[in-house]
PDB file of C-alpha atoms in Angstrom:
ATOM      1  CA  UNK A  35     -59.748  48.581 114.346  1.00 48.00           C
ATOM      2  CA  UNK A  36     -61.966  51.668 114.610  1.00 54.00           C
ATOM      3  CA  UNK A  37     -63.122  52.309 118.140  1.00 58.00           C
ATOM      4  CA  UNK A  38     -66.851  52.207 118.884  1.00 61.00           C
ATOM      5  CA  UNK A  39     -67.287  55.525 120.660  1.00 64.00           C
ATOM      6  CA  UNK A  40     -70.731  55.046 122.168  1.00 63.00           C
ATOM      7  CA  UNK A  41     -69.702  51.631 123.515  1.00 65.00           C
ATOM      8  CA  UNK A  42     -66.614  53.198 125.097  1.00 68.00           C
ATOM      9  CA  UNK A  43     -68.946  55.703 126.758  1.00 70.00           C
ATOM     10  CA  UNK A  44     -71.257  52.893 127.902  1.00 67.00           C
ATOM     11  CA  UNK A  45     -68.323  50.983 129.418  1.00 69.00           C
ATOM     12  CA  UNK A  46     -67.122  54.099 131.255  1.00 73.00           C
ATOM     13  CA  UNK A  47     -70.633  54.624 132.626  1.00 73.00           C
ATOM     14  CA  UNK A  48     -70.748  50.973 133.715  1.00 71.00           C
ATOM     15  CA  UNK A  49     -67.494  51.371 135.651  1.00 71.00           C
ATOM     16  CA  UNK A  50     -68.798  54.441 137.480  1.00 75.00           C
ATOM     17  CA  UNK A  51     -72.120  52.761 138.233  1.00 72.00           C
ATOM     18  CA  UNK A  52     -70.426  49.645 139.605  1.00 69.00           C
ATOM     19  CA  UNK A  53     -68.319  51.793 141.950  1.00 69.00           C
ATOM     20  CA  UNK A  54     -71.354  53.711 143.208  1.00 69.00           C
ATOM     21  CA  UNK A  55     -73.450  50.565 143.390  1.00 66.00           C
ATOM     22  CA  UNK A  56     -70.963  48.788 145.634  1.00 65.00           C
ATOM     23  CA  UNK A  57     -70.464  51.610 148.094  1.00 68.00           C
ATOM     24  CA  UNK A  58     -73.289  52.048 150.570  1.00 72.00           C
ATOM     25  CA  UNK A  59     -71.774  52.960 153.954  1.00 71.00           C
ATOM     26  CA  UNK A  60     -73.810  52.693 157.127  1.00 73.00           C
ATOM     27  CA  UNK A  61     -75.870  55.779 157.745  1.00 77.00           C
ATOM     28  CA  UNK A  62     -76.093  56.741 154.075  1.00 78.00           C
ATOM     29  CA  UNK A  63     -78.759  59.390 153.394  1.00 83.00           C
ATOM     30  CA  UNK A  64     -82.024  58.257 151.921  1.00 81.00           C
ATOM     31  CA  UNK A  65     -81.420  59.882 148.543  1.00 77.00           C
ATOM     32  CA  UNK A  66     -78.131  58.003 148.151  1.00 78.00           C
ATOM     33  CA  UNK A  67     -79.766  54.666 148.988  1.00 78.00           C
ATOM     34  CA  UNK A  68     -82.497  55.457 146.446  1.00 77.00           C
ATOM     35  CA  UNK A  69     -79.904  56.239 143.760  1.00 75.00           C
ATOM     36  CA  UNK A  70     -78.089  53.016 144.643  1.00 75.00           C
ATOM     37  CA  UNK A  71     -81.288  50.976 144.248  1.00 76.00           C
ATOM     38  CA  UNK A  72     -82.038  52.553 140.870  1.00 74.00           C
ATOM     39  CA  UNK A  73     -78.498  51.839 139.663  1.00 76.00           C
ATOM     40  CA  UNK A  74     -78.849  48.196 140.646  1.00 75.00           C
ATOM     41  CA  UNK A  75     -81.811  47.789 138.314  1.00 74.00           C
ATOM     42  CA  UNK A  76     -79.756  48.382 135.172  1.00 77.00           C
ATOM     43  CA  UNK A  77     -75.975  48.574 135.623  1.00 78.00           C
ATOM     44  CA  UNK A  78     -75.308  44.882 134.978  1.00 83.00           C
ATOM     45  CA  UNK A  79     -77.783  44.634 132.068  1.00 84.00           C
ATOM     46  CA  UNK A  80     -75.992  47.640 130.537  1.00 82.00           C
ATOM     47  CA  UNK A  81     -72.640  45.920 131.025  1.00 85.00           C
ATOM     48  CA  UNK A  82     -73.932  42.731 129.397  1.00 90.00           C
ATOM     49  CA  UNK A  83     -75.416  44.665 126.492  1.00 88.00           C
ATOM     50  CA  UNK A  84     -72.057  46.369 125.887  1.00 85.00           C
ATOM     51  CA  UNK A  85     -70.283  42.997 126.102  1.00 90.00           C
ATOM     52  CA  UNK A  86     -72.601  41.438 123.518  1.00 93.00           C
ATOM     53  CA  UNK A  87     -72.244  44.406 121.187  1.00 89.00           C
ATOM     54  CA  UNK A  88     -68.442  44.402 121.420  1.00 88.00           C
ATOM     55  CA  UNK A  89     -68.355  40.631 120.890  1.00 92.00           C
ATOM     56  CA  UNK A  90     -70.324  40.956 117.666  1.00 91.00           C
ATOM     57  CA  UNK A  91     -68.491  44.071 116.459  1.00 88.00           C
ATOM     58  CA  UNK A  92     -65.067  42.434 116.914  1.00 87.00           C
ATOM     59  CA  UNK A  93     -66.077  38.891 115.966  1.00 89.00           C
ATOM     60  CA  UNK A  94     -63.595  37.038 113.775  1.00 88.00           C
ATOM     61  CA  UNK A  95     -63.830  33.766 111.909  1.00 88.00           C
ATOM     62  CA  UNK A  96     -61.551  31.729 114.167  1.00 91.00           C
ATOM     63  CA  UNK A  97     -61.708  28.084 115.267  1.00 94.00           C
ATOM     64  CA  UNK A  98     -64.108  27.528 118.147  1.00 95.00           C
ATOM     65  CA  UNK A  99     -61.466  25.843 120.297  1.00 94.00           C
ATOM     66  CA  UNK A 100     -59.023  28.702 119.838  1.00 94.00           C
ATOM     67  CA  UNK A 101     -61.725  31.238 120.693  1.00 95.00           C
ATOM     68  CA  UNK A 102     -62.605  29.412 123.915  1.00 95.00           C
ATOM     69  CA  UNK A 103     -58.941  29.120 124.885  1.00 96.00           C
ATOM     70  CA  UNK A 104     -58.525  32.879 124.450  1.00 94.00           C
ATOM     71  CA  UNK A 105     -61.614  33.568 126.568  1.00 95.00           C
ATOM     72  CA  UNK A 106     -60.424  31.129 129.225  1.00 96.00           C
ATOM     73  CA  UNK A 107     -57.157  33.033 129.466  1.00 95.00           C
ATOM     74  CA  UNK A 108     -58.906  36.393 129.661  1.00 94.00           C
ATOM     75  CA  UNK A 109     -61.736  35.384 132.005  1.00 94.00           C
ATOM     76  CA  UNK A 110     -61.170  32.166 133.906  1.00 95.00           C
ATOM     77  CA  UNK A 111     -57.450  32.444 134.614  1.00 95.00           C
ATOM     78  CA  UNK A 112     -57.860  35.906 136.234  1.00 94.00           C
ATOM     79  CA  UNK A 113     -60.962  34.616 138.020  1.00 95.00           C
ATOM     80  CA  UNK A 114     -59.087  31.671 139.522  1.00 95.00           C
ATOM     81  CA  UNK A 115     -56.105  33.812 140.466  1.00 95.00           C
ATOM     82  CA  UNK A 116     -58.282  36.489 142.074  1.00 94.00           C
ATOM     83  CA  UNK A 117     -60.349  33.870 143.906  1.00 94.00           C
ATOM     84  CA  UNK A 118     -57.265  32.144 145.299  1.00 95.00           C
ATOM     85  CA  UNK A 119     -55.787  35.443 146.506  1.00 95.00           C
ATOM     86  CA  UNK A 120     -59.030  36.631 148.123  1.00 92.00           C
ATOM     87  CA  UNK A 121     -59.650  33.279 149.811  1.00 94.00           C
ATOM     88  CA  UNK A 122     -56.100  33.226 151.162  1.00 94.00           C
ATOM     89  CA  UNK A 123     -56.419  36.762 152.549  1.00 92.00           C
ATOM     90  CA  UNK A 124     -59.724  35.878 154.180  1.00 92.00           C
ATOM     91  CA  UNK A 125     -58.316  32.715 155.748  1.00 91.00           C
ATOM     92  CA  UNK A 126     -55.405  34.671 157.204  1.00 90.00           C
ATOM     93  CA  UNK A 127     -57.489  37.566 158.506  1.00 89.00           C
ATOM     94  CA  UNK A 128     -60.953  36.306 159.399  1.00 84.00           C
ATOM     95  CA  UNK A 129     -59.785  34.975 162.761  1.00 78.00           C
ATOM     96  CA  UNK A 130     -59.222  38.484 164.073  1.00 77.00           C
ATOM     97  CA  UNK A 131     -61.332  40.578 161.727  1.00 76.00           C
ATOM     98  CA  UNK A 132     -64.904  40.599 160.494  1.00 75.00           C
ATOM     99  CA  UNK A 133     -65.045  39.654 156.807  1.00 76.00           C
ATOM    100  CA  UNK A 134     -67.915  39.267 154.372  1.00 74.00           C
ATOM    101  CA  UNK A 135     -68.633  35.701 153.269  1.00 79.00           C
ATOM    102  CA  UNK A 136     -66.161  33.816 155.517  1.00 86.00           C
ATOM    103  CA  UNK A 137     -64.298  30.946 153.849  1.00 90.00           C
ATOM    104  CA  UNK A 138     -62.715  27.613 154.741  1.00 92.00           C
ATOM    105  CA  UNK A 139     -59.865  25.634 153.142  1.00 93.00           C
ATOM    106  CA  UNK A 140     -62.584  23.819 151.171  1.00 95.00           C
ATOM    107  CA  UNK A 141     -63.255  27.138 149.425  1.00 94.00           C
ATOM    108  CA  UNK A 142     -60.252  26.485 147.161  1.00 95.00           C
ATOM    109  CA  UNK A 143     -62.246  23.581 145.713  1.00 96.00           C
ATOM    110  CA  UNK A 144     -65.603  25.360 145.688  1.00 95.00           C
ATOM    111  CA  UNK A 145     -64.186  28.269 143.668  1.00 95.00           C
ATOM    112  CA  UNK A 146     -64.004  25.855 140.711  1.00 95.00           C
ATOM    113  CA  UNK A 147     -67.786  25.837 140.405  1.00 94.00           C
ATOM    114  CA  UNK A 148     -69.035  28.969 142.203  1.00 93.00           C
ATOM    115  CA  UNK A 149     -67.716  32.446 143.133  1.00 92.00           C
ATOM    116  CA  UNK A 150     -66.655  31.350 146.583  1.00 90.00           C
ATOM    117  CA  UNK A 151     -64.269  34.270 147.103  1.00 89.00           C
ATOM    118  CA  UNK A 152     -67.064  36.800 146.691  1.00 84.00           C
ATOM    119  CA  UNK A 153     -70.476  36.948 145.033  1.00 83.00           C
ATOM    120  CA  UNK A 154     -69.293  39.927 142.977  1.00 82.00           C
ATOM    121  CA  UNK A 155     -67.384  37.516 140.708  1.00 89.00           C
ATOM    122  CA  UNK A 156     -70.571  35.899 139.391  1.00 91.00           C
ATOM    123  CA  UNK A 157     -70.490  37.932 136.171  1.00 90.00           C
ATOM    124  CA  UNK A 158     -67.295  36.179 135.028  1.00 93.00           C
ATOM    125  CA  UNK A 159     -69.022  32.799 135.075  1.00 95.00           C
ATOM    126  CA  UNK A 160     -72.051  34.290 133.302  1.00 95.00           C
ATOM    127  CA  UNK A 161     -69.901  35.776 130.540  1.00 95.00           C
ATOM    128  CA  UNK A 162     -67.971  32.541 130.185  1.00 96.00           C
ATOM    129  CA  UNK A 163     -71.111  30.511 129.455  1.00 97.00           C
ATOM    130  CA  UNK A 164     -72.307  33.118 126.986  1.00 97.00           C
ATOM    131  CA  UNK A 165     -69.011  32.893 125.126  1.00 97.00           C
ATOM    132  CA  UNK A 166     -69.302  29.093 125.183  1.00 97.00           C
ATOM    133  CA  UNK A 167     -72.759  29.082 123.598  1.00 96.00           C
ATOM    134  CA  UNK A 168     -73.109  32.130 121.340  1.00 96.00           C
ATOM    135  CA  UNK A 169     -70.224  31.339 118.926  1.00 96.00           C
ATOM    136  CA  UNK A 170     -72.033  28.118 118.037  1.00 96.00           C
ATOM    137  CA  UNK A 171     -74.785  30.235 116.436  1.00 95.00           C
ATOM    138  CA  UNK A 172     -73.413  30.599 112.920  1.00 91.00           C
ATOM    139  CA  UNK A 173     -76.118  32.643 111.207  1.00 93.00           C
ATOM    140  CA  UNK A 174     -77.845  35.945 111.772  1.00 93.00           C
ATOM    141  CA  UNK A 175     -81.224  34.201 111.900  1.00 94.00           C
ATOM    142  CA  UNK A 176     -79.968  31.738 114.516  1.00 95.00           C
ATOM    143  CA  UNK A 177     -78.717  34.569 116.729  1.00 95.00           C
ATOM    144  CA  UNK A 178     -82.006  36.433 116.431  1.00 95.00           C
ATOM    145  CA  UNK A 179     -83.936  33.271 117.303  1.00 96.00           C
ATOM    146  CA  UNK A 180     -81.648  32.687 120.284  1.00 96.00           C
ATOM    147  CA  UNK A 181     -82.260  36.258 121.480  1.00 95.00           C
ATOM    148  CA  UNK A 182     -86.016  35.621 121.387  1.00 95.00           C
ATOM    149  CA  UNK A 183     -85.484  32.353 123.259  1.00 95.00           C
ATOM    150  CA  UNK A 184     -83.338  34.158 125.847  1.00 95.00           C
ATOM    151  CA  UNK A 185     -86.066  36.778 126.236  1.00 92.00           C
ATOM    152  CA  UNK A 186     -88.651  34.088 126.948  1.00 92.00           C
ATOM    153  CA  UNK A 187     -86.270  32.202 129.240  1.00 91.00           C
ATOM    154  CA  UNK A 188     -85.620  35.363 131.231  1.00 89.00           C
ATOM    155  CA  UNK A 189     -89.215  35.355 132.471  1.00 88.00           C
ATOM    156  CA  UNK A 190     -89.615  31.613 132.968  1.00 88.00           C
ATOM    157  CA  UNK A 191     -89.226  30.602 136.642  1.00 86.00           C
ATOM    158  CA  UNK A 192     -86.786  27.807 135.884  1.00 87.00           C
ATOM    159  CA  UNK A 193     -85.017  26.446 138.987  1.00 88.00           C
ATOM    160  CA  UNK A 194     -81.335  25.842 138.323  1.00 91.00           C
ATOM    161  CA  UNK A 195     -78.658  24.224 140.497  1.00 91.00           C
ATOM    162  CA  UNK A 196     -76.525  26.599 142.542  1.00 88.00           C
ATOM    163  CA  UNK A 197     -73.364  25.902 140.553  1.00 93.00           C
ATOM    164  CA  UNK A 198     -71.437  27.748 137.816  1.00 95.00           C
ATOM    165  CA  UNK A 199     -73.738  30.796 138.262  1.00 93.00           C
ATOM    166  CA  UNK A 200     -76.244  29.281 135.845  1.00 95.00           C
ATOM    167  CA  UNK A 201     -79.135  31.303 137.293  1.00 93.00           C
ATOM    168  CA  UNK A 202     -77.256  34.562 136.826  1.00 92.00           C
ATOM    169  CA  UNK A 203     -76.343  33.571 133.269  1.00 94.00           C
ATOM    170  CA  UNK A 204     -80.019  32.847 132.553  1.00 94.00           C
ATOM    171  CA  UNK A 205     -81.001  36.293 133.830  1.00 90.00           C
ATOM    172  CA  UNK A 206     -78.290  38.178 131.940  1.00 92.00           C
ATOM    173  CA  UNK A 207     -78.282  36.262 128.652  1.00 95.00           C
ATOM    174  CA  UNK A 208     -81.080  38.330 127.113  1.00 93.00           C
ATOM    175  CA  UNK A 209     -79.090  41.565 127.553  1.00 92.00           C
ATOM    176  CA  UNK A 210     -75.949  40.075 126.028  1.00 95.00           C
ATOM    177  CA  UNK A 211     -77.961  38.829 123.068  1.00 96.00           C
ATOM    178  CA  UNK A 212     -79.672  42.203 122.738  1.00 92.00           C
ATOM    179  CA  UNK A 213     -76.223  43.724 122.235  1.00 91.00           C
ATOM    180  CA  UNK A 214     -75.464  41.079 119.601  1.00 94.00           C
ATOM    181  CA  UNK A 215     -78.735  41.733 117.745  1.00 93.00           C
ATOM    182  CA  UNK A 216     -78.385  45.527 117.857  1.00 89.00           C
ATOM    183  CA  UNK A 217     -74.854  45.318 116.467  1.00 89.00           C
ATOM    184  CA  UNK A 218     -75.885  42.926 113.732  1.00 88.00           C
ATOM    185  CA  UNK A 219     -78.905  44.837 112.440  1.00 81.00           C
ATOM    186  CA  UNK A 220     -78.027  48.009 110.591  1.00 75.00           C
ATOM    187  CA  UNK A 221     -81.127  50.008 111.551  1.00 66.00           C
ATOM    188  CA  UNK A 222     -80.720  49.276 115.263  1.00 66.00           C
ATOM    189  CA  UNK A 223     -76.976  49.827 115.125  1.00 63.00           C
ATOM    190  CA  UNK A 224     -77.417  53.155 113.362  1.00 61.00           C
ATOM    191  CA  UNK A 225     -79.989  54.280 115.912  1.00 60.00           C
ATOM    192  CA  UNK A 226     -77.753  53.400 118.868  1.00 59.00           C
ATOM    193  CA  UNK A 227     -74.595  54.877 117.352  1.00 59.00           C
ATOM    194  CA  UNK A 228     -76.406  58.016 116.165  1.00 59.00           C
ATOM    195  CA  UNK A 229     -77.796  59.084 119.531  1.00 58.00           C
ATOM    196  CA  UNK A 230     -76.682  62.599 120.267  1.00 63.00           C
ATOM    197  CA  UNK A 231     -75.458  63.362 123.812  1.00 66.00           C
ATOM    198  CA  UNK A 232     -78.491  65.511 124.639  1.00 69.00           C
ATOM    199  CA  UNK A 233     -80.961  62.846 123.491  1.00 63.00           C
ATOM    200  CA  UNK A 234     -79.019  60.105 125.225  1.00 63.00           C
ATOM    201  CA  UNK A 235     -78.944  62.128 128.459  1.00 67.00           C
ATOM    202  CA  UNK A 236     -82.682  62.773 128.193  1.00 69.00           C
ATOM    203  CA  UNK A 237     -83.366  59.067 127.652  1.00 64.00           C
ATOM    204  CA  UNK A 238     -81.231  58.145 130.679  1.00 64.00           C
ATOM    205  CA  UNK A 239     -83.020  60.758 132.799  1.00 68.00           C
ATOM    206  CA  UNK A 240     -86.453  59.454 131.805  1.00 68.00           C
ATOM    207  CA  UNK A 241     -85.360  55.896 132.502  1.00 63.00           C
ATOM    208  CA  UNK A 242     -83.946  56.841 135.916  1.00 63.00           C
ATOM    209  CA  UNK A 243     -87.141  58.642 136.915  1.00 67.00           C
ATOM    210  CA  UNK A 244     -89.245  55.691 135.778  1.00 63.00           C
ATOM    211  CA  UNK A 245     -87.088  53.272 137.753  1.00 58.00           C
ATOM    212  CA  UNK A 246     -87.237  55.477 140.834  1.00 60.00           C
ATOM    213  CA  UNK A 247     -91.029  55.594 140.624  1.00 65.00           C
ATOM    214  CA  UNK A 248     -91.167  51.839 140.136  1.00 56.00           C
ATOM    215  CA  UNK A 249     -89.065  51.265 143.261  1.00 56.00           C
ATOM    216  CA  UNK A 250     -90.982  53.850 145.273  1.00 61.00           C
ATOM    217  CA  UNK A 251     -94.410  52.436 144.448  1.00 58.00           C
ATOM    218  CA  UNK A 252     -94.023  48.759 145.125  1.00 52.00           C
ATOM    219  CA  UNK A 253     -91.126  47.743 142.892  1.00 48.00           C
ATOM    220  CA  UNK A 254     -89.454  44.452 143.692  1.00 43.00           C
ATOM    221  CA  UNK A 255     -85.837  44.537 144.782  1.00 44.00           C
ATOM    222  CA  UNK A 256     -83.690  43.110 142.039  1.00 42.00           C
ATOM    223  CA  UNK A 257     -80.314  42.764 143.764  1.00 41.00           C
ATOM    224  CA  UNK A 258     -80.528  38.988 143.672  1.00 38.00           C
ATOM    225  CA  UNK A 259     -80.758  39.058 139.869  1.00 39.00           C
ATOM    226  CA  UNK A 260     -78.634  41.973 138.738  1.00 40.00           C
ATOM    227  CA  UNK A 261     -76.041  42.927 141.304  1.00 40.00           C
ATOM    228  CA  UNK A 262     -75.993  40.844 144.405  1.00 42.00           C
ATOM    229  CA  UNK A 263     -76.811  37.225 143.597  1.00 39.00           C
ATOM    230  CA  UNK A 264     -78.040  35.134 146.461  1.00 37.00           C
ATOM    231  CA  UNK A 265     -75.066  32.887 147.075  1.00 37.00           C
ATOM    232  CA  UNK A 266     -74.659  31.224 150.422  1.00 32.00           C
TER     233      UNK A 266
END
């Protein structure tokens, strides 16, 4: 299968942004904190967009059950394994060390319906639900309509139970579906794939400046939606 170069670049950028976004040591200079806050406004939407685009670009006509089984192996099995390991390490060390989000033996049960080992694992649940729902949309028109519905849902203050990261999925679904729609529509796909490095860099610079201004002049912190979900 031919590689999608601009998506490879987007994924590499996402990895770098996630690293920077999760490293804010005490005493960080103001400019670094500002860069961190700007990154948190778009790094997870960018990741979700890339995921939706790759899903559509590599989509195959396979049975729904087989598709879900494959995604469970690639997403949920690593999630459960990672959660169990992290919880075990925390249980063994939190008595003598300070750890983020302390756990209890009950956490082994809670990890089955929330990212108990660490809030950073929320995106796995969000992706899982997207892969559960989106393959059921069999036509191009249905996927476009679902994108528009996701866009509307994104701005609706709909209270959801604090299980299975449903709130995070609601917030991120529109970006995943945007990737699906861009991939599926030739004009949009051609525009995205045809961006030259200089134009892409200029667009990123303009976006970053706009985000910085938005944060500086009364912007709302978005950590609870994009990067650091409020999970107690």
